[in-house]
Amino acid sequence: MSEETKSLNFIEHIIEEDLANGLAKDKLRFRFPPEPNGYLHIGHTKAIGISFGLGLKYNAPVNLRFDDTNPAKEEQEYVDAIKKDVAWLGYQWENELYSSDYFQQLYDWAVQLIKDGKAYVDSQSSEAMAEQKGTPTQPGVDGPYRNRSVEENLDLFTRMKNGEFEEGEHILRAKINMQHTNMLMRDPIMYRVIKKDHHRTGSDWCIYPMYDWTHGESDYIEQISHSLCSLEFKPHRELYDWFKDQVYDYSKTEYPMLPKQREFARLNLSYTIMSKRKLLKLVEDKVVSGWDDPRMPTISGLRRRGYTPNSLRQFIDKVGVAKRENVIDVALLEFCIREDLNKIAPRVMSVLNPLKVVITNYPDGKEEWLDAENNPEDESAGSRKVPFSKEIYIEQTDFKEEASSKYFRLKLGGEVRLKNAYIIKAESVVKNANGNITEVHCTYDTDTSKKVKGTLHWVSIKHAIKAEVREYDRLFMDESPDSHDGKDFMEFLNPNSLKVIEAFVEPSLVDAKVGEQFQFQRLGYFNVDDDSKPSALVFNKTVGLRDSWAKQAPKQNTDQKPQQNKPQQQRKAINVVQQLGKKYTNYPPEKQEKVKAEILELAKDVSYDELEPLFNTAVKKVGTRIAAMLVLQVKLNEGQEKNEAINSFIEKALNDKNELLVTQAKEIG
């Protein structure tokens, strides 16, 4: 088997097999068929990615078809939102189509099925029909109207169409087999009366086709070669095939190709719900501000929060196409947006919880505009000027009056480097009546060549701009909020999922436009919210620089007796990095990507002092050197200044014979 064949997913294998068995490549056609009854969510991105991805791979058309068969729940608002989301993800559909385009054809086929004795009008209550249907282990029984004459069925169905009956009086059912082992085949409903205007056809119809009848026949009319859907539709495949086999006899000249339905595992994400009904409840109960609330898993919510099309496409690519249901850790999605924004987001400084610092030996009234690099990952991003003055803000958490020797931020008597500026030393503090520190008095040193371990971000008080910052956390505190029997998913809502802060940002952001993305250095990635105005900036926190949830260990059961032996101490992150690096070059590319992601995550818990000794790793230990380079990349992004040891390490790597190491070094060199 060739490498190319090995890399195919199971759907691509099916397509390749069909092509090998005579299906012409120009007959390949795919579709993405959303129901316009809600906004698309992260789960839909998998279905979108699969269908449009196959279209790109095989240069085949992909239709965007709205399965709009229920006017009670569908709105034009949802149609417009879906089109916007698919286009934003970067996909272009061949045709914009609607199942409602086919209402007349579906009706004509239904009439033909009645004439052939394969459909009938049932006039029972829904309770009576449910009782007759049986159970998965007990066969159903025929209802009293199953053997109505063709003439009576045609008359009743015509009168249903003409609006002579109220909702629930009559339905049209397919006449298949009430004893079938698959309950979906026990005379399924094809049409029901709904006296509501349709968002496209208005009041033209008062009977509407059911999804199972509409979906497959729409595929057939559009001559879709491969109808791809999620696993919950696998039991429906038998009915899908029965319906298309019937209409094929009526229209095989006009529509010669029969579609093939195949199913894939849908995307399930931890700490997330995917049900449109439950998402709608969050909106209606005003738990969130709307479908595009940045805490929502909708594509519009993710876009507003600052996720990029590329990050979502990378996420879907990493998730892959599977046949078995599983739950993907939301941390992978967050990793993908960090990776993308790390490359493209300009670095700026913002202080969320300000503490005033007065630099006592800096001249009164003096100000300087210092050079600051916009993005170390992108040389073309250039630089900007940031103002420096006698009084600045730093984060409250970046100062302690007393601290241990392992505390590398600012403390009394200690020195730190101000990002893009000078080194300062804390000399004294000013406290209020409650004993809380309100100011730190420092002196500054213009000799920036000195080696200090901590680097802080800051803003000049005189020049800083006030901004509203919305810090978002996960909407649910439970990994699977809708999987607990007897409990409502709403019980697991995170009461601290939104925190609104008055922050101070550097003046370069005064003209920031809605949607623009930035890395607030040492804090995370943020974007300008839709509510933002030039006079009142609003930023959303997209994601932190590290996974803050990863450190939250599960609570221990306090009822258990303490173990006799001491628990094994958790291995330090640097030791795990070294272990992963040892075999890095022996792994296949897919495994290398996974290990790389793991190292990048671990790097956030590695200090520079722990990392620097790895710079002296023997030349032959390439994997360890690559791992060290990955950790270094993270440290530099967090604000670590380049020094002689770092520059020497990078230079040696750039001159190495191993391409993997050279490539990694170039990314940060």
Coordinates of N, CA and C in Angstrom, one line a residue, residues 436-540:
N436 N -3.3 48.5 52.3 CA -3.1 48.0 51.0 C -2.1 48.9 50.2
I437 N -1.3 48.3 49.4 CA -0.3 49.0 48.7 C -1.0 49.8 47.5
T438 N -0.7 51.1 47.4 CA -1.3 51.9 46.4 C -0.3 52.4 45.4
E439 N 1.0 52.4 45.8 CA 2.1 52.8 44.9 C 3.4 52.1 45.3
V440 N 4.2 51.9 44.3 CA 5.5 51.3 44.5 C 6.5 52.4 44.0
H441 N 7.4 52.8 44.8 CA 8.4 53.7 44.4 C 9.7 53.0 43.9
C442 N 10.2 53.3 42.8 CA 11.3 52.6 42.2 C 12.4 53.6 41.7
T443 N 13.5 53.1 41.4 CA 14.6 53.8 40.7 C 14.8 53.0 39.4
Y444 N 15.3 53.7 38.4 CA 15.5 53.1 37.1 C 17.0 53.1 36.7
D445 N 17.4 52.2 35.9 CA 18.8 52.1 35.5 C 18.8 52.0 34.0
T446 N 19.6 52.8 33.3 CA 19.6 52.8 31.9 C 20.5 51.7 31.3
D447 N 21.3 51.1 32.2 CA 22.1 50.0 31.7 C 21.2 48.7 31.5
T448 N 20.7 48.5 30.3 CA 19.8 47.4 30.1 C 20.6 46.1 29.8
S449 N 21.9 46.1 29.8 CA 22.6 44.9 29.5 C 22.8 44.0 30.7
K450 N 22.4 44.5 31.9 CA 22.4 43.7 33.1 C 21.5 42.5 33.0
K451 N 21.9 41.4 33.6 CA 21.1 40.2 33.6 C 20.1 40.2 34.7
V452 N 18.8 40.3 34.4 CA 17.8 40.2 35.4 C 16.8 39.1 35.0
K453 N 16.2 38.4 35.9 CA 15.4 37.3 35.5 C 14.0 37.6 35.1
G454 N 13.4 38.7 35.6 CA 12.0 39.0 35.3 C 11.8 40.1 34.4
T455 N 10.8 39.9 33.5 CA 10.4 41.0 32.6 C 8.9 41.2 32.7
L456 N 8.6 42.5 32.9 CA 7.2 42.9 33.1 C 6.7 43.7 32.0
H457 N 5.4 43.6 31.7 CA 4.7 44.6 30.8 C 4.2 45.8 31.6
W458 N 3.9 46.9 31.0 CA 3.6 48.1 31.7 C 2.9 49.1 30.7
V459 N 2.3 50.1 31.2 CA 1.9 51.2 30.4 C 2.1 52.5 31.1
S460 N 2.4 53.6 30.3 CA 2.6 54.9 30.9 C 1.3 55.5 31.3
I461 N 1.2 55.9 32.6 CA -0.1 56.4 33.1 C -0.6 57.6 32.3
K462 N 0.3 58.5 32.0 CA 0.0 59.7 31.3 C -0.6 59.4 29.9
H463 N -0.1 58.4 29.2 CA -0.5 58.1 27.9 C -1.5 57.0 27.7
A464 N -1.8 56.2 28.8 CA -2.6 55.0 28.7 C -4.1 55.4 28.3
I465 N -4.7 54.5 27.6 CA -6.1 54.6 27.2 C -7.0 53.6 28.0
K466 N -8.1 54.1 28.6 CA -9.0 53.2 29.3 C -9.7 52.4 28.3
A467 N -9.9 51.1 28.6 CA -10.6 50.2 27.7 C -11.4 49.2 28.6
E468 N -12.5 48.7 28.1 CA -13.2 47.6 28.7 C -12.7 46.3 28.2
V469 N -12.3 45.4 29.1 CA -11.8 44.1 28.7 C -12.8 43.1 29.3
R470 N -13.3 42.2 28.4 CA -14.2 41.1 28.8 C -13.4 39.8 28.8
E471 N -13.2 39.3 30.0 CA -12.4 38.1 30.2 C -13.5 36.9 30.2
Y472 N -13.4 36.0 29.3 CA -14.3 34.9 29.2 C -13.6 33.6 29.7
D473 N -14.5 32.8 30.3 CA -14.0 31.5 30.7 C -15.1 30.5 30.2
R474 N -14.8 29.3 30.4 CA -15.7 28.2 29.8 C -17.1 28.4 30.4
L475 N -18.1 28.2 29.6 CA -19.5 28.5 30.0 C -20.0 27.4 30.9
F476 N -19.4 26.2 30.9 CA -19.8 25.1 31.7 C -18.6 24.6 32.5
M477 N -18.9 24.2 33.8 CA -17.8 23.8 34.7 C -17.6 22.3 34.6
D478 N -18.6 21.6 33.9 CA -18.5 20.1 33.8 C -18.1 19.7 32.4
E479 N -17.3 18.7 32.2 CA -16.7 18.3 30.9 C -17.9 17.9 30.0
S480 N -18.9 17.3 30.5 CA -20.0 16.8 29.7 C -21.4 17.3 30.4
P481 N -21.7 18.5 30.2 CA -22.8 19.1 31.0 C -24.2 18.5 30.7
D482 N -24.4 17.9 29.5 CA -25.7 17.4 29.1 C -25.8 15.9 29.1
S483 N -24.9 15.2 29.9 CA -24.9 13.8 29.9 C -25.2 13.2 31.3
H484 N -25.7 14.0 32.2 CA -26.0 13.5 33.5 C -27.5 13.2 33.7
D485 N -27.9 11.9 33.9 CA -29.3 11.6 34.1 C -29.9 12.3 35.3
G486 N -31.0 12.8 35.1 CA -31.7 13.4 36.2 C -31.3 14.8 36.5
K487 N -30.3 15.4 35.8 CA -29.8 16.7 36.0 C -29.9 17.6 34.8
D488 N -30.3 18.8 34.9 CA -30.5 19.7 33.8 C -29.1 20.3 33.5
F489 N -28.8 20.4 32.2 CA -27.4 20.9 31.9 C -27.2 22.3 32.4
M490 N -28.3 23.1 32.7 CA -28.1 24.4 33.2 C -27.5 24.4 34.6
E491 N -27.6 23.3 35.3 CA -27.0 23.2 36.7 C -25.5 23.4 36.6
F492 N -24.9 23.1 35.5 CA -23.4 23.1 35.4 C -22.9 24.4 34.8
L493 N -23.7 25.5 34.7 CA -23.2 26.7 34.2 C -22.1 27.3 35.1
N494 N -21.2 27.9 34.5 CA -20.1 28.5 35.3 C -20.5 30.0 35.6
P495 N -20.7 30.3 36.9 CA -21.1 31.6 37.3 C -20.1 32.7 37.0
N496 N -18.8 32.3 36.8 CA -17.7 33.2 36.5 C -17.3 33.2 35.1
S497 N -18.2 32.9 34.2 CA -17.8 32.7 32.7 C -17.5 34.1 32.1
L498 N -17.9 35.2 32.7 CA -17.6 36.5 32.2 C -17.2 37.5 33.3
K499 N -16.1 38.1 33.1 CA -15.6 39.1 34.0 C -15.3 40.4 33.2
V500 N -15.9 41.5 33.6 CA -15.7 42.7 32.9 C -14.7 43.6 33.7
I501 N -13.6 44.1 33.0 CA -12.5 44.8 33.7 C -12.3 46.1 33.0
E502 N -12.1 47.2 33.8 CA -11.6 48.4 33.3 C -10.1 48.4 33.2
A503 N -9.5 48.3 32.0 CA -8.1 48.1 31.9 C -7.5 49.4 31.3
F504 N -6.2 49.3 31.2 CA -5.4 50.4 30.5 C -4.5 49.8 29.4
V505 N -4.6 50.4 28.2 CA -3.9 49.9 27.1 C -3.0 51.0 26.6
E506 N -1.9 50.5 25.8 CA -1.0 51.5 25.3 C -1.7 52.3 24.2
P507 N -1.2 53.5 23.9 CA -1.9 54.4 23.0 C -1.9 54.0 21.5
S508 N -1.1 53.0 21.1 CA -1.1 52.6 19.8 C -2.4 51.9 19.4
L509 N -3.2 51.6 20.4 CA -4.5 50.9 20.2 C -5.6 51.9 20.0
V510 N -5.4 53.2 20.0 CA -6.4 54.1 19.9 C -7.3 54.0 18.7
D511 N -6.7 53.5 17.6 CA -7.5 53.4 16.4 C -7.8 51.9 16.0
A512 N -7.8 51.0 17.0 CA -8.0 49.6 16.8 C -9.4 49.4 16.3
K513 N -9.5 48.6 15.2 CA -10.8 48.4 14.5 C -11.5 47.1 15.0
V514 N -12.8 47.0 14.9 CA -13.5 45.8 15.3 C -13.0 44.6 14.6
G515 N -12.7 43.6 15.3 CA -12.2 42.3 14.8 C -10.7 42.2 14.8
E516 N -10.0 43.3 15.0 CA -8.5 43.2 15.0 C -8.0 42.4 16.2
Q517 N -6.9 41.7 16.1 CA -6.5 40.8 17.1 C -5.1 41.2 17.6
F518 N -4.9 41.0 18.9 CA -3.6 41.4 19.5 C -3.2 40.4 20.6
Q519 N -1.9 40.3 20.8 CA -1.5 39.6 22.0 C -1.2 40.7 23.1
F520 N -1.9 40.7 24.2 CA -1.6 41.5 25.3 C -0.4 40.7 26.0
Q521 N 0.8 41.3 25.9 CA 1.9 40.5 26.3 C 1.8 40.0 27.8
R522 N 2.2 38.8 27.9 CA 2.1 38.0 29.2 C 0.7 37.8 29.7
L523 N -0.3 38.2 28.9 CA -1.7 38.0 29.4 C -2.5 37.0 28.5
G524 N -2.4 37.1 27.2 CA -3.2 36.3 26.4 C -3.5 37.0 25.1
Y525 N -4.4 36.4 24.3 CA -4.8 37.0 23.0 C -6.2 37.6 23.1
F526 N -6.3 38.8 22.6 CA -7.5 39.6 22.7 C -7.9 40.1 21.3
N527 N -9.2 40.4 21.1 CA -9.6 41.0 19.9 C -10.6 42.1 20.2
V528 N -10.8 43.0 19.2 CA -11.7 44.2 19.4 C -13.2 43.7 19.2
D529 N -14.0 43.9 20.2 CA -15.4 43.4 20.1 C -16.3 44.3 19.2
D530 N -17.4 43.7 18.8 CA -18.3 44.4 18.0 C -18.9 45.7 18.6
D531 N -18.9 45.7 20.0 CA -19.5 46.8 20.7 C -18.5 48.0 20.8
S532 N -17.3 47.7 20.4 CA -16.2 48.7 20.6 C -16.5 50.0 19.7
K533 N -16.1 51.2 20.3 CA -16.2 52.4 19.6 C -14.9 53.2 19.8
P534 N -14.5 54.1 18.9 CA -13.3 54.8 19.0 C -13.1 55.5 20.4
S535 N -14.3 55.9 20.9 CA -14.2 56.6 22.2 C -14.4 55.7 23.4
A536 N -14.7 54.4 23.1 CA -14.9 53.4 24.2 C -14.5 52.1 23.7
L537 N -13.2 51.7 23.8 CA -12.7 50.5 23.2 C -13.2 49.3 24.1
V538 N -13.5 48.2 23.4 CA -13.9 47.0 24.1 C -13.1 45.8 23.5
F539 N -12.4 45.1 24.4 CA -11.7 43.9 24.0 C -12.2 42.6 24.6
N540 N -12.2 41.6 23.8 CA -12.6 40.2 24.3 C -11.3 39.4 24.5

